[in-house]
Coordinates of C-alpha atoms (C1' of nucleotides) in Angstrom, one line a residue:
Chain E
M1339 CA 0.0 0.0 0.0
K1340 CA 1.3 3.5 -0.9
R1341 CA 2.1 5.9 1.9
D1342 CA 0.3 9.3 1.9
S1343 CA 3.1 11.9 2.2
T1344 CA 0.7 14.4 3.6
G1345 CA -0.3 12.2 6.5
P1346 CA 1.4 11.6 9.8
Q1347 CA 5.0 10.8 9.4
P1348 CA 6.4 7.5 10.7
D1349 CA 8.1 7.6 14.1
A1350 CA 11.3 5.8 15.2
S1351 CA 9.6 2.4 15.4
G1352 CA 8.9 2.4 11.6
H1353 CA 5.6 2.9 10.0
F1354 CA 3.8 3.3 13.3
T1355 CA 2.5 6.5 14.8
K1356 CA 2.3 6.9 18.6
L1357 CA -1.2 7.7 19.8
P1358 CA -1.4 11.3 21.1
R1359 CA -2.6 12.4 24.5
S1360 CA -5.9 13.5 23.1
F1361 CA -6.7 9.8 22.3
Y1362 CA -6.9 9.0 26.0
I1363 CA -8.8 12.1 27.1
R1364 CA -12.1 10.5 26.3
S1365 CA -14.5 8.1 28.1
S1366 CA -13.2 4.6 28.8
L1367 CA -16.0 3.2 26.5
A1368 CA -14.9 5.3 23.6
V1369 CA -11.2 4.4 24.0
A1370 CA -12.0 0.7 24.5
R1371 CA -14.0 0.6 21.2
D1372 CA -11.0 2.1 19.4
L1373 CA -8.3 -0.1 20.8
P1374 CA -8.7 -3.5 19.1
G1375 CA -6.5 -3.4 16.0
L1376 CA -4.1 -0.9 17.4
Y1377 CA -0.6 -1.8 18.8
L1378 CA 1.1 -2.1 22.1
F1379 CA 4.9 -1.4 22.3
R1380 CA 7.5 -1.7 25.0
K1381 CA 11.2 -0.9 24.8
S1382 CA 13.2 -2.8 27.4
G1383 CA 17.0 -2.5 27.0
K1384 CA 17.6 -3.3 23.4
T1385 CA 14.5 -5.5 23.0
L1386 CA 11.4 -4.1 21.4
F1387 CA 8.2 -5.8 22.3
A1388 CA 5.1 -5.3 20.1
G1389 CA 1.7 -6.8 19.9
R1390 CA -1.6 -6.2 18.1
I1391 CA -4.3 -5.5 20.6
V1392 CA -7.1 -8.0 20.1
E1393 CA -9.1 -7.8 23.4
V1394 CA -9.9 -5.1 26.0
E1395 CA -12.4 -4.2 28.6
A1396 CA -13.7 -0.8 29.7
Y1397 CA -14.0 0.1 33.4
R1398 CA -15.6 3.3 34.6
G1399 CA -14.9 5.2 37.8
T1400 CA -17.1 5.6 40.8
N1401 CA -20.3 4.6 38.9
D1402 CA -19.0 1.1 37.9
P1403 CA -19.2 -1.5 40.7
A1404 CA -16.7 -3.7 38.9
S1405 CA -14.1 -0.9 38.8
H1406 CA -11.2 -0.6 41.3
A1407 CA -12.2 3.1 41.6
Y1408 CA -15.8 2.4 42.6
R1409 CA -15.2 3.1 46.3
G1410 CA -13.0 6.2 45.7
M1411 CA -9.3 6.8 45.6
T1412 CA -6.8 4.5 47.4
P1413 CA -3.1 4.1 47.2
R1414 CA -3.5 1.3 44.7
N1415 CA -5.9 3.0 42.3
E1416 CA -4.7 6.5 42.5
V1417 CA -3.3 6.6 38.9
M1418 CA -6.8 5.8 37.6
F1419 CA -7.8 9.3 38.9
G1420 CA -5.1 11.1 37.1
E1421 CA -5.2 12.4 33.5
G1422 CA -5.6 9.9 30.7
G1423 CA -2.6 8.5 29.0
R1424 CA -0.8 6.7 31.7
L1425 CA -0.5 3.0 32.6
Y1426 CA -2.3 1.6 35.6
V1427 CA -0.8 -1.7 36.7
Y1428 CA -2.1 -3.8 39.6
F1429 CA -1.2 -7.1 41.2
T1430 CA -3.8 -9.7 41.8
Y1431 CA -4.4 -13.3 42.9
G1432 CA -1.0 -13.2 44.6
M1433 CA 0.9 -13.8 41.4
H1434 CA -0.3 -11.8 38.4
Y1435 CA -0.1 -8.3 37.1
C1436 CA -2.7 -6.7 34.8
C1437 CA -2.3 -3.4 32.9
N1438 CA -4.7 -0.7 32.0
V1439 CA -4.7 2.4 29.9
V1440 CA -6.0 5.3 32.0
T1441 CA -8.7 7.4 30.2
G1442 CA -10.5 10.7 30.7
A1443 CA -9.6 14.0 32.2
K1444 CA -8.0 14.3 35.7
G1445 CA -10.6 13.2 38.2
D1446 CA -12.4 10.8 35.9
A1447 CA -11.2 7.4 37.0
G1448 CA -11.9 5.4 33.9
A1449 CA -9.5 2.8 32.5
V1450 CA -9.3 0.2 29.8
L1451 CA -7.9 -3.3 30.7
I1452 CA -5.7 -4.7 28.0
R1453 CA -6.7 -8.4 28.0
A1454 CA -4.9 -9.9 25.0
V1455 CA -2.5 -9.0 22.1
E1456 CA -1.2 -10.9 19.2
P1457 CA 2.6 -11.1 19.8
L1458 CA 4.5 -9.5 16.9
A1459 CA 8.0 -8.6 18.1
G1460 CA 10.2 -9.6 21.1
I1461 CA 8.8 -13.1 20.9
R1462 CA 12.1 -14.8 22.0
A1463 CA 12.1 -12.7 25.1
M1464 CA 8.4 -13.3 25.7
N1465 CA 9.0 -17.1 25.5
R1466 CA 11.8 -16.8 28.0
R1467 CA 9.6 -14.9 30.5
R1468 CA 6.6 -17.1 29.9
S1469 CA 8.4 -20.5 30.0
A1470 CA 7.6 -22.8 32.9
G1471 CA 11.3 -23.2 33.6
D1472 CA 11.8 -26.0 31.1
G1473 CA 12.9 -23.6 28.4
R1474 CA 10.4 -25.0 25.8
N1475 CA 8.6 -22.5 23.6
R1476 CA 4.9 -21.9 24.0
D1477 CA 2.4 -21.8 21.2
R1478 CA 2.3 -18.2 20.0
R1479 CA -1.3 -18.1 20.9
E1480 CA -0.6 -18.8 24.6
L1481 CA 2.0 -16.0 24.9
C1482 CA -0.3 -13.0 25.4
S1483 CA -3.8 -14.4 25.4
G1484 CA -4.9 -13.0 28.8
P1485 CA -4.2 -9.9 31.0
G1486 CA -1.7 -11.7 33.3
K1487 CA 0.0 -13.5 30.4
L1488 CA 0.7 -10.4 28.4
C1489 CA 2.1 -8.5 31.4
Q1490 CA 4.4 -11.4 32.1
A1491 CA 5.4 -11.6 28.4
F1492 CA 6.0 -7.8 28.1
G1493 CA 7.7 -7.6 31.5
I1494 CA 5.1 -5.3 33.0
G1495 CA 5.0 -5.1 36.8
R1496 CA 5.0 -2.7 39.7
R1497 CA 7.7 -0.5 38.3
E1498 CA 5.6 0.2 35.2
N1499 CA 2.6 1.5 37.2
G1500 CA 2.0 5.2 36.3
I1501 CA 4.2 5.2 33.2
D1502 CA 3.3 7.9 30.7
L1503 CA 2.2 6.3 27.5
C1504 CA 3.2 9.4 25.6
G1505 CA 6.9 8.7 26.5
G1506 CA 9.3 6.3 25.0
T1507 CA 9.1 3.2 27.3
I1508 CA 5.6 1.8 26.8
W1509 CA 3.2 3.3 24.2
L1510 CA 0.3 2.5 21.9
A1511 CA 0.4 3.2 18.2
R1512 CA -1.5 3.1 15.0
K1513 CA -0.1 1.5 11.8
G1514 CA 0.2 3.8 8.9
G1515 CA -2.3 3.1 6.1
E1516 CA -4.2 0.5 8.1
N1517 CA -8.0 0.9 8.4
P1518 CA -10.0 0.3 11.6
P1519 CA -11.3 -3.3 11.9
R1520 CA -14.5 -4.0 9.9
R1521 CA -16.1 -5.8 12.9
I1522 CA -15.6 -5.5 16.6
G1523 CA -17.0 -8.2 18.9
R1524 CA -18.7 -7.2 22.2
S1525 CA -19.5 -9.2 25.2
R1526 CA -19.8 -9.1 29.0
R1527 CA -16.7 -8.5 31.0
I1528 CA -14.8 -11.5 32.3
G1529 CA -14.0 -12.5 35.8
I1530 CA -16.1 -9.9 37.7
S1531 CA -18.8 -10.4 40.2
S1532 CA -20.8 -7.2 39.8
G1533 CA -21.6 -5.0 36.9
R1534 CA -22.0 -8.1 34.8
K1535 CA -24.7 -6.9 32.5
H1536 CA -22.8 -4.4 30.5
L1537 CA -21.2 -5.4 27.2
W1538 CA -17.9 -3.6 27.8
R1539 CA -15.5 -6.2 26.5
F1540 CA -14.4 -5.4 23.0
F1541 CA -12.4 -7.9 20.8
L1542 CA -11.5 -8.8 17.3
P1543 CA -13.8 -11.7 16.4
D1544 CA -11.6 -13.5 13.9
T1545 CA -8.3 -14.0 15.7
P1546 CA -7.1 -17.0 17.8
F1547 CA -5.2 -14.7 20.1
V1548 CA -8.0 -13.7 22.4
S1549 CA -8.3 -15.1 26.0
R1550 CA -10.4 -18.1 26.7
Chain F
dT1232 C1' -4.2 -6.4 63.9
dC1233 C1' -7.3 -9.8 61.4
dT1234 C1' -9.9 -11.6 57.4
dA1235 C1' -11.9 -12.1 52.8
dT1236 C1' -11.3 -11.5 48.3
dG1237 C1' -9.7 -11.2 43.7
dA1238 C1' -10.4 -7.3 36.2
dT1239 C1' -5.9 -15.0 36.7
dC1240 C1' -3.5 -19.0 35.1
dG1241 C1' -2.1 -23.7 34.7
dT1242 C1' -3.1 -28.2 35.6
dA1243 C1' -6.4 -32.2 36.6
Chain T
dA270 C1' -13.2 -28.0 38.7
dC271 C1' -9.4 -26.5 41.7
dG272 C1' -5.3 -24.8 44.0
dA273 C1' -1.6 -21.4 44.1
dT274 C1' -0.3 -17.2 46.6
dC275 C1' -0.4 -12.5 48.7
dA276 C1' -1.4 -7.4 48.3
dT277 C1' -5.2 -4.7 49.3
dA278 C1' -9.1 -2.9 51.5
dG279 C1' -12.4 -2.8 54.9
dA280 C1' -13.8 -4.2 59.3
dG281 C1' -12.8 -4.6 64.3

DNA sequence: TCTATGATCGTA
DNA sequence: ACGATCATAGAG
């Protein structure tokens, strides 16, 4: 496909354009709908990790009983209450990290959980981090097909909480010349005990890289 | 302090 | 279907 020379110019990662702050200063629902088909990047040392986002979930602030922000600000969820465009990472079940994109203006505690990506770059390192110790490689579909899995694969943990997604460590990007997905699947959110009725999970319907 | 629970994952 | 495993939040 031919590149439009009047459009956004490619950044250092190639023909990808980092999403601007304005992308995140919207409701979590609006951001969540737009994320499937976009790309997650992480620079760690000399390794570049990349994945195509295939599954996300929207969480609102104090009006969503499933949200960590439902009962107000705490030390854990405070980055959710900040301006959109930062990463909210939390630890759960005693062993897993999950990462969210914070959305909305300061004071609006919305966030979008990234649940699965299709691994595209850094796959050797992902396999190393995700191996059960026996050094064998996993099926590419099992590398990032869940919120805990993708954080492990990308090396996202406590230290990454609050990272500015408009910086050069972890960021989201659009691929030049690529159209939005034709169809986006919707369903109830997974693994929650309240707020079950809303269809706030968004995914690409035709990939094998979503969670189960 | 003490206790219940969890935006999960791998194995059985 | 279940256990691992522990930070967090809310209660006492």
